[in-house]
Coordinates of C-alpha atoms in Angstrom, one line a residue:
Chain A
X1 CA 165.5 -10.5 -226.7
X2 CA 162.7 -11.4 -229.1
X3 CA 161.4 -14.1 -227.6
X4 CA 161.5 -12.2 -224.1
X5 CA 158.8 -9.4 -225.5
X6 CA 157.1 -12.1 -227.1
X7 CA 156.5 -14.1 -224.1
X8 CA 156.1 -10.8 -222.3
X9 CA 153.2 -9.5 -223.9
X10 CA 151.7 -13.2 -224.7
X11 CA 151.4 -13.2 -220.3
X12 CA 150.3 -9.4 -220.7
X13 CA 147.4 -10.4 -222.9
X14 CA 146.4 -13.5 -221.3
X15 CA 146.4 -11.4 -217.7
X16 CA 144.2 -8.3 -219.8
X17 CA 141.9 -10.5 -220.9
X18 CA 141.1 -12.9 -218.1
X19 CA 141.0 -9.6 -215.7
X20 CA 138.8 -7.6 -218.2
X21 CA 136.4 -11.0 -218.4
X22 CA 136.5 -11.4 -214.6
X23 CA 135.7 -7.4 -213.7
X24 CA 133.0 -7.1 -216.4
X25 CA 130.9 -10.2 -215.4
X26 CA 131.7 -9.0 -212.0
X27 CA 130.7 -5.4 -212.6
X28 CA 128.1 -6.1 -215.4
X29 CA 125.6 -8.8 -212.5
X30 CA 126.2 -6.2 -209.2
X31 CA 126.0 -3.3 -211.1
X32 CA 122.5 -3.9 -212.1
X33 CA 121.4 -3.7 -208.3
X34 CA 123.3 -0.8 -207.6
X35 CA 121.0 1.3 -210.9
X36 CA 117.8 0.1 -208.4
X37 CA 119.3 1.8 -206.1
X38 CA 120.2 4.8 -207.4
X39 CA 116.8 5.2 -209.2
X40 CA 115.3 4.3 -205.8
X41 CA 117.3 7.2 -203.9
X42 CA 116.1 9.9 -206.8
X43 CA 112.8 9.1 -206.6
X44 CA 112.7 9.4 -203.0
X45 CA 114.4 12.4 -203.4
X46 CA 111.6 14.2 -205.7
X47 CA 109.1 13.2 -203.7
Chain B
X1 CA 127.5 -5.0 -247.2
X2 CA 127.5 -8.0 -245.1
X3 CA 125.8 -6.8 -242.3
X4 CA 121.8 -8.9 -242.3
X5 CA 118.4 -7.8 -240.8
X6 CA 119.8 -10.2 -237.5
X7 CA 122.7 -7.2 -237.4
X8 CA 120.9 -4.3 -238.6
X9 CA 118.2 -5.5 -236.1
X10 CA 120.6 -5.6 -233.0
X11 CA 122.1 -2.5 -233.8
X12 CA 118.5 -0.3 -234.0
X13 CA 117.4 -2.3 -230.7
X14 CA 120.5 -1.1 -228.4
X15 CA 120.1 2.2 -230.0
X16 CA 116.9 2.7 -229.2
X17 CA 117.2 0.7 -225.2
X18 CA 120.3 3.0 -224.7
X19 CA 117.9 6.6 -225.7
X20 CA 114.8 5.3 -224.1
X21 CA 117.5 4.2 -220.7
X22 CA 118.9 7.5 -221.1
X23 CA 115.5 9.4 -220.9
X24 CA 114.6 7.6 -217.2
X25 CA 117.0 10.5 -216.1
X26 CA 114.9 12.9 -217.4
X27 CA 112.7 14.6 -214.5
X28 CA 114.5 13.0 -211.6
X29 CA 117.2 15.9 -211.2
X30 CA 116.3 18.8 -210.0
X31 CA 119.7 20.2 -208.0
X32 CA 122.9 21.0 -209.6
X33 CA 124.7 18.4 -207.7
X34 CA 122.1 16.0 -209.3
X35 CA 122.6 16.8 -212.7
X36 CA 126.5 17.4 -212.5
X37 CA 127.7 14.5 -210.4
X38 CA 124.5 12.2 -209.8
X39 CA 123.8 13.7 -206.4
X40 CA 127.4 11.9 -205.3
X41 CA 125.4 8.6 -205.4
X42 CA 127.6 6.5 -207.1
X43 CA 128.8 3.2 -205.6
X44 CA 131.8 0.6 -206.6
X45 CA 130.6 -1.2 -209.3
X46 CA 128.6 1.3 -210.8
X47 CA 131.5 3.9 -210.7
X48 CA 133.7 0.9 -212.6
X49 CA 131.1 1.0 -215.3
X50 CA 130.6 4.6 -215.7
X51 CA 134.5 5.1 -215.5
X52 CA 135.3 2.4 -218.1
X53 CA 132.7 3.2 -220.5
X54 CA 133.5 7.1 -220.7
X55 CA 137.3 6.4 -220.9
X56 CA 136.7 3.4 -223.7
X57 CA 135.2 5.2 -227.0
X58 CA 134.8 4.6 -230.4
X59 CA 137.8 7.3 -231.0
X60 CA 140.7 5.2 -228.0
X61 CA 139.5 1.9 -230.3
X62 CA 140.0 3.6 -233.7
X63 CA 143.8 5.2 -232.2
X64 CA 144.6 1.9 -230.6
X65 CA 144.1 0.3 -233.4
X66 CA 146.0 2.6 -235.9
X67 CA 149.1 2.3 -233.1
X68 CA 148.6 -1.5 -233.0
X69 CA 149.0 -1.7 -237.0
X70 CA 151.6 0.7 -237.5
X71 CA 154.0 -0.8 -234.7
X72 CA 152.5 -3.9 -233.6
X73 CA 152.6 -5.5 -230.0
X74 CA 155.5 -2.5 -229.5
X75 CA 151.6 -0.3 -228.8
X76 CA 151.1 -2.7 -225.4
X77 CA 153.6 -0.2 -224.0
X78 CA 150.5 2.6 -223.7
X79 CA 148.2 0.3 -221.9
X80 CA 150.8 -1.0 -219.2
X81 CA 151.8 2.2 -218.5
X82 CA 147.9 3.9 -218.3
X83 CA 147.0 0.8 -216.5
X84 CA 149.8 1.2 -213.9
X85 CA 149.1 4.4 -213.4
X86 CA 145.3 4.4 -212.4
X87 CA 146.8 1.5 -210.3
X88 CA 149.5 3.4 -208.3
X89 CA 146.7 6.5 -208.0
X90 CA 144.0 3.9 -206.6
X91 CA 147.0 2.2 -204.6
X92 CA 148.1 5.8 -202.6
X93 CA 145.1 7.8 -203.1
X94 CA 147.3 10.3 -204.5
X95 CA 145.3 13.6 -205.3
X96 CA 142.3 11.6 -205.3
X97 CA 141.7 11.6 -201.5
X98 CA 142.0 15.2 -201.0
X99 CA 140.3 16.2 -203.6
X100 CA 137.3 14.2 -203.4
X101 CA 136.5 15.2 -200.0
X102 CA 136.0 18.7 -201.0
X103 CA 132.7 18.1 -202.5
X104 CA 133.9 19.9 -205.9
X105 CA 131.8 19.4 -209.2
X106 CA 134.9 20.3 -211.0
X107 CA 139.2 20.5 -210.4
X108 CA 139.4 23.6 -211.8
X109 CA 136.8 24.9 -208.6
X110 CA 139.5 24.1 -206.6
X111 CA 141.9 26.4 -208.3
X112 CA 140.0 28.9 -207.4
X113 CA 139.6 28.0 -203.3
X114 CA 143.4 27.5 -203.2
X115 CA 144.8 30.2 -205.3
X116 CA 142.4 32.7 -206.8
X117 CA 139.5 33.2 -209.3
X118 CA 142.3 34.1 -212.3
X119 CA 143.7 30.8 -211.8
X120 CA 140.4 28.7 -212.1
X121 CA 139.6 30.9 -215.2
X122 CA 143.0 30.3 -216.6
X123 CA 142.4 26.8 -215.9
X124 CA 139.6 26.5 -217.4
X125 CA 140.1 28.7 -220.1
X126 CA 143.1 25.9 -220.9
X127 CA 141.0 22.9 -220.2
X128 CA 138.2 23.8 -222.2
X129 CA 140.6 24.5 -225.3
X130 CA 142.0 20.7 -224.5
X131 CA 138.9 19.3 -224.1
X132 CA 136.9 20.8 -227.2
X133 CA 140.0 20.3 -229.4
X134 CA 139.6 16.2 -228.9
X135 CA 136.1 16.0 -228.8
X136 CA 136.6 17.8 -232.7
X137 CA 138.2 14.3 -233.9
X138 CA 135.7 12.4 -231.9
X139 CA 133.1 12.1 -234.6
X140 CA 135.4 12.4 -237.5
X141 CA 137.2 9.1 -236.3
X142 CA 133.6 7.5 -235.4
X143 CA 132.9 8.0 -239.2
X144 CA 135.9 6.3 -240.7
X145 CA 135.0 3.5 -238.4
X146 CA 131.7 3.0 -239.5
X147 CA 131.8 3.9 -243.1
X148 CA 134.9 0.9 -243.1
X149 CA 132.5 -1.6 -241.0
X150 CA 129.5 -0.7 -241.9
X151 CA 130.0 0.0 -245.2
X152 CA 127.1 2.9 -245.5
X153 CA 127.9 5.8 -247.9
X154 CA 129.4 8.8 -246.9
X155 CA 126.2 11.3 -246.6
X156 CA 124.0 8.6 -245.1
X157 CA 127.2 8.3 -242.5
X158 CA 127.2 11.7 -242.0
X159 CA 123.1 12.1 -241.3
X160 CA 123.2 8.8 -238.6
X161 CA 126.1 10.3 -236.9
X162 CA 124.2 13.5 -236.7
X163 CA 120.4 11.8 -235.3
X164 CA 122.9 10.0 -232.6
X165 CA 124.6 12.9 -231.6
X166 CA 121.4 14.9 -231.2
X167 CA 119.9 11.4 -229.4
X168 CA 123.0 11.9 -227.3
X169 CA 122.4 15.7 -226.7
X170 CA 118.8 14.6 -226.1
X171 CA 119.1 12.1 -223.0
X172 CA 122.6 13.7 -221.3
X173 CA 120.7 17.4 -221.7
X174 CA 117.9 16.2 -219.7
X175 CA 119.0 13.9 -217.1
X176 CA 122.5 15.1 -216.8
X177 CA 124.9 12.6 -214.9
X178 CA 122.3 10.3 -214.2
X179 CA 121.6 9.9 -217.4
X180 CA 125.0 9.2 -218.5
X181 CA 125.4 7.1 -215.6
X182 CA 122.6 5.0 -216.4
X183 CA 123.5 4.6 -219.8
X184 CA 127.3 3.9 -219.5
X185 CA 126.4 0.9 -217.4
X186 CA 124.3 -0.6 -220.6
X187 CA 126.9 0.4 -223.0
X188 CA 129.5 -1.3 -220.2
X189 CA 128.1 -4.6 -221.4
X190 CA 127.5 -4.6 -224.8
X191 CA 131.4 -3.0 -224.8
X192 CA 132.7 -5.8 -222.8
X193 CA 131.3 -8.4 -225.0
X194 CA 131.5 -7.2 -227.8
X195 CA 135.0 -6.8 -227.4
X196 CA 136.8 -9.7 -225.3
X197 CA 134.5 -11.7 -228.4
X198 CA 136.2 -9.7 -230.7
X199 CA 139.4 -10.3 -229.5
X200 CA 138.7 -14.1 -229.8
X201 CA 137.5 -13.8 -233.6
X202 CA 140.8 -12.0 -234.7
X203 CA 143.3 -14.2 -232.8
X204 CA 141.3 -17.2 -234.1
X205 CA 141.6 -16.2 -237.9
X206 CA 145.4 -15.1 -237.1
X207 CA 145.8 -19.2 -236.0
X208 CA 145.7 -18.3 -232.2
X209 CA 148.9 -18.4 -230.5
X210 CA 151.0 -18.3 -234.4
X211 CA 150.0 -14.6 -234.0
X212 CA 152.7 -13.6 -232.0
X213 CA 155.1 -15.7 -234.3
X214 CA 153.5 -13.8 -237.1
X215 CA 154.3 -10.2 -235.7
X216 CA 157.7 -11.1 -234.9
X217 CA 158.0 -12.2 -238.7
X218 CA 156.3 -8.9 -240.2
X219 CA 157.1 -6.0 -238.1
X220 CA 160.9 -7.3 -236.3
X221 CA 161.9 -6.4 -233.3
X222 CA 160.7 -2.7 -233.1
X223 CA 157.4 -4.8 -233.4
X224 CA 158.1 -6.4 -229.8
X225 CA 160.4 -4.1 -228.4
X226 CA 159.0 -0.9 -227.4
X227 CA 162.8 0.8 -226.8
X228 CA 164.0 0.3 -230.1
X229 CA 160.9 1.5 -231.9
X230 CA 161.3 4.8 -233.1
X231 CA 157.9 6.0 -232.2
X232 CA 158.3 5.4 -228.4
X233 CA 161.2 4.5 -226.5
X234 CA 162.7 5.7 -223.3
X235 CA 162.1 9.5 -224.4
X236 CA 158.0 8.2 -224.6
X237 CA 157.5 6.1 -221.8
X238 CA 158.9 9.1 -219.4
X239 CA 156.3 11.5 -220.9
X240 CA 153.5 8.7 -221.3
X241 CA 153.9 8.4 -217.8
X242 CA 153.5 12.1 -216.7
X243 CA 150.3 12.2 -218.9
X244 CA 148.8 9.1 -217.7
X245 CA 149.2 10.3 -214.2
X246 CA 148.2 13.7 -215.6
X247 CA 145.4 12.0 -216.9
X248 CA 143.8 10.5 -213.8
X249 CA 143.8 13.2 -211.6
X250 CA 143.3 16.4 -214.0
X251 CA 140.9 15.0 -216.9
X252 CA 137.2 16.4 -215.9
X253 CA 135.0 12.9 -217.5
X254 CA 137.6 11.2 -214.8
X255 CA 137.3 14.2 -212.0
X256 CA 133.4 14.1 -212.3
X257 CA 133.4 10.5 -211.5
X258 CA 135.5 11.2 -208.8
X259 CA 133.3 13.3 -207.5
X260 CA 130.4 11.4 -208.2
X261 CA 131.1 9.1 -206.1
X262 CA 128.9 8.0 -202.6
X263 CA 132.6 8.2 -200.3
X264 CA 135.9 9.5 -200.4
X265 CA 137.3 5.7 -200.1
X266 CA 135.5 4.1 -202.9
X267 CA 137.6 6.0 -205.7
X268 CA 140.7 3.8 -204.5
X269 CA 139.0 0.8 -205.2
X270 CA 137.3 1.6 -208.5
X271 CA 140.6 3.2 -209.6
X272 CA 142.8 -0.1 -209.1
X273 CA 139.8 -2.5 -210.4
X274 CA 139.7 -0.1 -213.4
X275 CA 143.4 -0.1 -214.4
X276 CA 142.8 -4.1 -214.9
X277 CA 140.5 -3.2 -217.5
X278 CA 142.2 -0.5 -218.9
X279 CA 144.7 -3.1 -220.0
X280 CA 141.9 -4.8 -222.5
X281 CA 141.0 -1.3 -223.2
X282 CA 144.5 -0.7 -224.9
X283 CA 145.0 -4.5 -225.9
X284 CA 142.4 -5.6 -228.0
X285 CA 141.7 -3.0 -230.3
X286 CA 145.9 -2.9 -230.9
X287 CA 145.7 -6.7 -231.6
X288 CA 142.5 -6.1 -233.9
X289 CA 145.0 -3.1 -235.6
X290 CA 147.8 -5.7 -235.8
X291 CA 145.6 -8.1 -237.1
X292 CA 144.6 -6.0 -239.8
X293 CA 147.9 -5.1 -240.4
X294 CA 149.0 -9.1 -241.0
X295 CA 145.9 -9.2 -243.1
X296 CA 146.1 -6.2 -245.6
X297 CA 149.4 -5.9 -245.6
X298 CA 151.3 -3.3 -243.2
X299 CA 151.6 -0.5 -246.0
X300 CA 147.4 -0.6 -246.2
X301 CA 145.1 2.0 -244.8
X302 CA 146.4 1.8 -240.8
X303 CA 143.6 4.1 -239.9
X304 CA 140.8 2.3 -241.6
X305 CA 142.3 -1.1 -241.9
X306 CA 141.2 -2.0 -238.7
X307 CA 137.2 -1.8 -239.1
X308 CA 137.4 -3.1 -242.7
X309 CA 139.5 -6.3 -241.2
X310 CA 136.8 -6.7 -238.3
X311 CA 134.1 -6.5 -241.0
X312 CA 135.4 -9.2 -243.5
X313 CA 136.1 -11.6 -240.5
X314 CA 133.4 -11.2 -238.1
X315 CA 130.2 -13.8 -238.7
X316 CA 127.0 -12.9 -239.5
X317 CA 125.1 -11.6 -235.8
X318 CA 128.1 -10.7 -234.7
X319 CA 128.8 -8.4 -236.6
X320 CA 125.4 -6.4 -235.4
X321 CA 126.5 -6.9 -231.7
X322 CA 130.0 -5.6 -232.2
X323 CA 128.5 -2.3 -234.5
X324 CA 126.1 -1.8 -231.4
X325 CA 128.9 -2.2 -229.2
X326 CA 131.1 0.4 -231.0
X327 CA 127.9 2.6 -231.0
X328 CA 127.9 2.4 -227.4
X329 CA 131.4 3.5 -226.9
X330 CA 130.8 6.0 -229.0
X331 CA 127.9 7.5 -227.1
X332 CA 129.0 7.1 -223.8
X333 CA 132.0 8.6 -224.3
X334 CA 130.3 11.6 -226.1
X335 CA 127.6 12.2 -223.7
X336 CA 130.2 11.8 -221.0
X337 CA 132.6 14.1 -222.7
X338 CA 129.9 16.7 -223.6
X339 CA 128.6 16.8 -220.0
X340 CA 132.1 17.1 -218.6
X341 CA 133.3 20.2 -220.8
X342 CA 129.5 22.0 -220.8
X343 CA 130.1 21.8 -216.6
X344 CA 133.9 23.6 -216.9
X345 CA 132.5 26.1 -219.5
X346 CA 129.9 27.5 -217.0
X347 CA 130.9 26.6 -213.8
X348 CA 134.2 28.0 -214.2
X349 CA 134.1 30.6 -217.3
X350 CA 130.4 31.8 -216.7
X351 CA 129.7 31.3 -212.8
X352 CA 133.0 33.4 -211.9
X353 CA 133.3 35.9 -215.2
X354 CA 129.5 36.7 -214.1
X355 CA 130.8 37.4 -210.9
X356 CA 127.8 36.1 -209.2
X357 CA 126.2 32.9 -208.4
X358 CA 123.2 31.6 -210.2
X359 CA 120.6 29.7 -209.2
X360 CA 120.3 25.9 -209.4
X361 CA 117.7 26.1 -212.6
X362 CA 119.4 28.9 -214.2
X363 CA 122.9 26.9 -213.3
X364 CA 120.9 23.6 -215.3
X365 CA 120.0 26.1 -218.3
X366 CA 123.4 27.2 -219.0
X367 CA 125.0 23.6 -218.8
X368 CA 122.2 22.7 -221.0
X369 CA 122.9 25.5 -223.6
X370 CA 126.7 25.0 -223.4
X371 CA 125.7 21.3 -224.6
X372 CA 123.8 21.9 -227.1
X373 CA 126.8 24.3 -228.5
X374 CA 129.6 21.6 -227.6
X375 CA 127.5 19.4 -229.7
X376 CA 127.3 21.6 -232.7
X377 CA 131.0 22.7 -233.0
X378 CA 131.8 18.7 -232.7
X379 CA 129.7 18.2 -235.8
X380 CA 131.9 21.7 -237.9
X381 CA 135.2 20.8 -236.6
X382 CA 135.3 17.1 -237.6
X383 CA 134.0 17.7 -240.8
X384 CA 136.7 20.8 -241.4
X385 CA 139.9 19.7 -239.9
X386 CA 142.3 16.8 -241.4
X387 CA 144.6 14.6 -238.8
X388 CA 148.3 15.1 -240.1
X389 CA 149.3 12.6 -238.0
X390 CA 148.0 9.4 -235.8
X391 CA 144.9 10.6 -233.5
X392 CA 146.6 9.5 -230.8
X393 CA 149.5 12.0 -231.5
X394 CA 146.9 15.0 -231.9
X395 CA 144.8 14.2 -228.6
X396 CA 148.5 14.1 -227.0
X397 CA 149.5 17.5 -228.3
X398 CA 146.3 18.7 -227.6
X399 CA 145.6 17.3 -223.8
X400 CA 149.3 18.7 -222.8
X401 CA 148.2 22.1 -223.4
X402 CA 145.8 21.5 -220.0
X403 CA 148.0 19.2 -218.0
X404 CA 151.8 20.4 -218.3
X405 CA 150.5 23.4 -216.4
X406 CA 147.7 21.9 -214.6
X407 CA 149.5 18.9 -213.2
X408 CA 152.2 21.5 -211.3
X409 CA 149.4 23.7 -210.0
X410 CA 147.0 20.6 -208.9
X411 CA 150.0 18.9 -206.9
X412 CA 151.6 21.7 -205.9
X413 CA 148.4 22.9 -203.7
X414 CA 147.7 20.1 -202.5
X415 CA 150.8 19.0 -201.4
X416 CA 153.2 21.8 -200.9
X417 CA 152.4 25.0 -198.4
X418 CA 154.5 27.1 -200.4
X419 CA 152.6 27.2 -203.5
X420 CA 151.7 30.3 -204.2
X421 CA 149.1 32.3 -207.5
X422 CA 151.8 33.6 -209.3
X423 CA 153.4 29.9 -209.1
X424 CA 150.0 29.1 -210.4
X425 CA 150.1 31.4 -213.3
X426 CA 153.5 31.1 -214.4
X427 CA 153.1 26.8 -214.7
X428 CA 150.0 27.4 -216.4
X429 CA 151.5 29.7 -219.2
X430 CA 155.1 28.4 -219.1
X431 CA 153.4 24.4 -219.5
X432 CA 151.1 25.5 -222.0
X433 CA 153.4 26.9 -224.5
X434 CA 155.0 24.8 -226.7
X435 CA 151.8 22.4 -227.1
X436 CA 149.3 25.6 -227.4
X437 CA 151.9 27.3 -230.0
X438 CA 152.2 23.5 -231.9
X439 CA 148.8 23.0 -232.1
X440 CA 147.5 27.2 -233.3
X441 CA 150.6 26.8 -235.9
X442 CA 149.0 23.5 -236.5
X443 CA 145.4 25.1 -237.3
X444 CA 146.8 27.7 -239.3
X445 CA 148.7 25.7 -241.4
X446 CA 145.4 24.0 -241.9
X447 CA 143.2 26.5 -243.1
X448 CA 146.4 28.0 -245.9
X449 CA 145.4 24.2 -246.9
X450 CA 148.8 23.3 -245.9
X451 CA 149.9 19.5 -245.2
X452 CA 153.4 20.5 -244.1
X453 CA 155.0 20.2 -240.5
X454 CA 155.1 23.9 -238.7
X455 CA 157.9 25.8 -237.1
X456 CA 158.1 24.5 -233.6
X457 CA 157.3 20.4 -234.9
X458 CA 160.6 21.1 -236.6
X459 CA 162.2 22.4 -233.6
X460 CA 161.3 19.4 -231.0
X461 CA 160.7 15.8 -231.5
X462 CA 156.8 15.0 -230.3
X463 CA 158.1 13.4 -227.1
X464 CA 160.8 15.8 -226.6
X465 CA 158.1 18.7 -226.8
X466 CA 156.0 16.7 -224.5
X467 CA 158.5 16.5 -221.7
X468 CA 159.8 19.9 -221.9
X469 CA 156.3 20.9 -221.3
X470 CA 155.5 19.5 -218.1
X471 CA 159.3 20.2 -216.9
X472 CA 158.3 23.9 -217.7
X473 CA 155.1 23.6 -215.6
X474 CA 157.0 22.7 -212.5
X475 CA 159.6 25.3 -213.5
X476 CA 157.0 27.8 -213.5
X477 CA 155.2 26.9 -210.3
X478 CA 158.7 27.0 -208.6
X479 CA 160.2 29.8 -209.5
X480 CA 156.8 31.6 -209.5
X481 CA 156.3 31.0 -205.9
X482 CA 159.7 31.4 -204.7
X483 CA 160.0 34.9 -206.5
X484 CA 156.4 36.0 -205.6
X485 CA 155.1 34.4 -202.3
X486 CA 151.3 35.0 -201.5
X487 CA 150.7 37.3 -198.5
X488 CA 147.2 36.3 -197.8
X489 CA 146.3 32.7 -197.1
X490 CA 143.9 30.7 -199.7
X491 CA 140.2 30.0 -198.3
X492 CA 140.9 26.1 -198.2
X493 CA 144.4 27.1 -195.7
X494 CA 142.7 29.2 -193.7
X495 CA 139.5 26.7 -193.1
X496 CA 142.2 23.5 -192.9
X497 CA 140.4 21.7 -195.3
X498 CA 143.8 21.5 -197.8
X499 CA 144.7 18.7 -196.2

């Protein structure tokens, strides 16, 4: 049963860190263009 | 001290990018809806970084932590079952849908267009005691971090936490959600790197994949096996799973995001992309814990074993990227907190104990008072009151005094015509209960100077109590609107929009 968890969370980790990787590059270059555009949409806004 | 100018340097730098980011805000809101939930301008990827970065604080790193060292990989059990259940919420829209398309600022508002004004107050009245309670620890756990990492003495620890919550105070007081916003996605990064790096440091120096060989050794099976460890087991996964369900759906830093964001459809998305990283949310900092654990020894420090570890293994510049990066959890997860409870306290104790409506500037100057007073008990409280037991335990005890009730009355009308007010009131008192008389016994037995376990911890196990509560929430709403159906219908049944 101990090697099952072990394996277990060895794939857990491995899946949590290549998803947190992938999203945050992912979220972290798109992101950036969605700020323009929010800052763009207030500005019109208090004009 | 082994932090250099190259560290010292990057931590003054993101400091003073995240204020001077923070300040763009500043001028550009002028509606309520602006300052409260960005004018509900948010789109996908900015909504995963705001989300993430409010949600991931210095305070979930320093209790991860402290669970990964005192029961090793057993901890993963939290994040699985948090990430799963962001992932079934974003998966069925559950709550989420409906609620969002209310155009709300808060959840407790819509106690108040389904049942009645008593309720929302109740609500609040509840949620504000929840939220405030946590945020107390916030900077007190923030400190032992730093002083550990950092390795700055106490009163010079206590002055920086002070300039960075008023910095803090500063940028969310005048540029409200957008500020936060805007500053989240900064402190998204340097969190992400910082900490996926981090991750790669510790299992490095615990000889990479040895390290699960090496839990097994120290901690056994209750190590690996989250059923036979004491701490959780079946009894916590049932009432982990209630409150991370709880927690998506009631929490108002989570709501407000909801809310924020540009369509009712996007939350789904951002919800299931963000229970991925939830999992490295709850993972690294317990392997950094268990690391420190393997390192000191597992009878060391648990709480502030986990900084100190980071500190003696980390090289030189990374060390100044990984302090910045705690400092920007820290922040964002204040700023967002502090917006989120100043928002409750006046749109849902002031607006309706007023009993009429104010206007958009006077709405802005009493969110923007209620901040400045969030900010000043946060700085009292943690200084006064001591954590009997792990943080994590506290901000469960304390939280379930807001969801065991809120969850009933929140799912109950949305999803079931027969929910009635008294249904309402009866979940809220009969699910805040136990937790609310746990965590006053708690208080009191803190200021006779007390140490000792009260009356009703005695009485129920933590997870026991837990269950109970939310059991008695649903209780409540059931029997309360079997016994005393409402005659009139709600403003949201009679419009349709409760659908």
């Amino acid at each position: 049963m101990m090697e099952f968890w072990e394996l277990a969370w060895m794939f857990a980790l491995a899946l949590g860190f290549l998803g947190f990787c992938f999203i945050s590059y992912k979220v972290a270059v798109r992101g950036f263009s969605e700020i323009r555009s929010l800052l763009d949409q207030f500005k019109r806004q208090s004009r | 001290m082994r932090l250099t100018w190259i560290d010292w340097s990057s931590i003054a730098l993101y400091v003073i990018a995240a204020i001077g980011i923070g300040l763009i805000g500043r001028g550009r809101v002028s509606k309520v809806a602006d300052f409260l939930v960005a004018g509900r301008h948010i789109r996908y990827h900015l909504g995963v970084a705001t989300l993430v970065a409010t949600e991931l604080g210095l305070i979930t790193m320093m209790y991860f932590g402290e669970q990964g060292f005192r029961f090793g990989l057993s901890a993963f059990i939290i994040g699985i079952i948090w990430a799963a259940a962001y992932y079934v919420i974003g998966r069925t829209g559950f709550v989420i849908d409906r609620i969002r398309k209310l155009e709300l600022f808060t959840i407790t508002e819509y106690f108040q267009l389904r049942y009645s004004r008593g309720v929302r107050v109740l609500g609040a009245v509840l949620l504000t005691i929840s939220g405030i309670l946590s945020l107390g620890v916030f900077l007190k756990l923030g400190a032992v971090f730093i002083v550990h990492f950092v390795n700055i003495p106490e009163t010079l620890l206590h002055i920086t936490m002070s300039v960075l919550v008023v910095a803090v105070l500063v940028y969310t007081v005048l540029g409200g959600m957008l500020s936060v916003v805007l500053t989240d996605y900064v402190q998204f990064v340097i969190l992400a790197v910082s900490m996926a790096a981090t991750t790669i440091f510790v299992l490095m120096q615990q000889g990479g994949l040895d390290f699960f060989a090496r839990v097994t050794a120290t901690y056994g099976a209750q190590g690996l096996d989250p059923f036979v460890q004491p701490e959780y087991g079946w009894s916590f996964v049932f009432y982990w799973s209630i409150f991370a369900i709880s927690g998506c759906i009631l929490w108002q830093p989570v709501a407000q995001r909801v809310f924020a964001t540009h369509s009712p459809e996007l939350n789904r998305s951002i919800f299931k992309t963000t229970s991925v990283m939830f999992l490295g949310r709850a993972f690294f900092p317990i392997v950094w814990g268990i690391g420190a654990a393997l390192y000191f020894g597992v009878s060391s420090d648990a709480t502030g074993g986990m900084p100190k570890f980071l500190a003696e293994i980390l090289p030189v510049g990374m060390l100044g990227i990984v302090a910045a990066g705690m400092f920007a959890a820290m922040m964002s997860t204040d700023s967002g907190y502090i917006l989120a409870w100043s928002s409750i306290i006046v749109n849902d104790l002031v607006i309706p104990l007023r009993n009429r409506t104010l206007s958009d500037s006077q709405r802005i100057l009493w969110t923007r008072t209620a901040i400045l007073v969030i900010g000043a008990f946060m700085l009292v409280f943690g200084i006064w009151y001591e954590l009997k037991e792990t943080a994590f335990r506290y901000l469960l005890d304390v939280t379930t005094v807001y969801y065991a009730g809120g969850l009933a009355v929140l799912v109950a009308g949305l999803y079931w015509k027969r929910a009635s007010t008294t249904g309402a009131y009866t979940a809220f008192i009969l699910g805040a209960l136990l937790p609310l008389t746990f965590v006053i016994e708690d208080m009191i037995l803190q200021a006779r100077g007390s140490t000792s376990g009260g009356y009703i911890a005695q009485l129920f196990l933590p997870n026991v109590r837990g269950t109970l509560s939310f059991v008695l929430g649903f209780v409540g709403m059931g029997i309360g609107s079997f016994v005393s159906p409402d005659t009139q219908q709600s403003t949201l049944q009679q419009t349709g929009e409760n659908r």
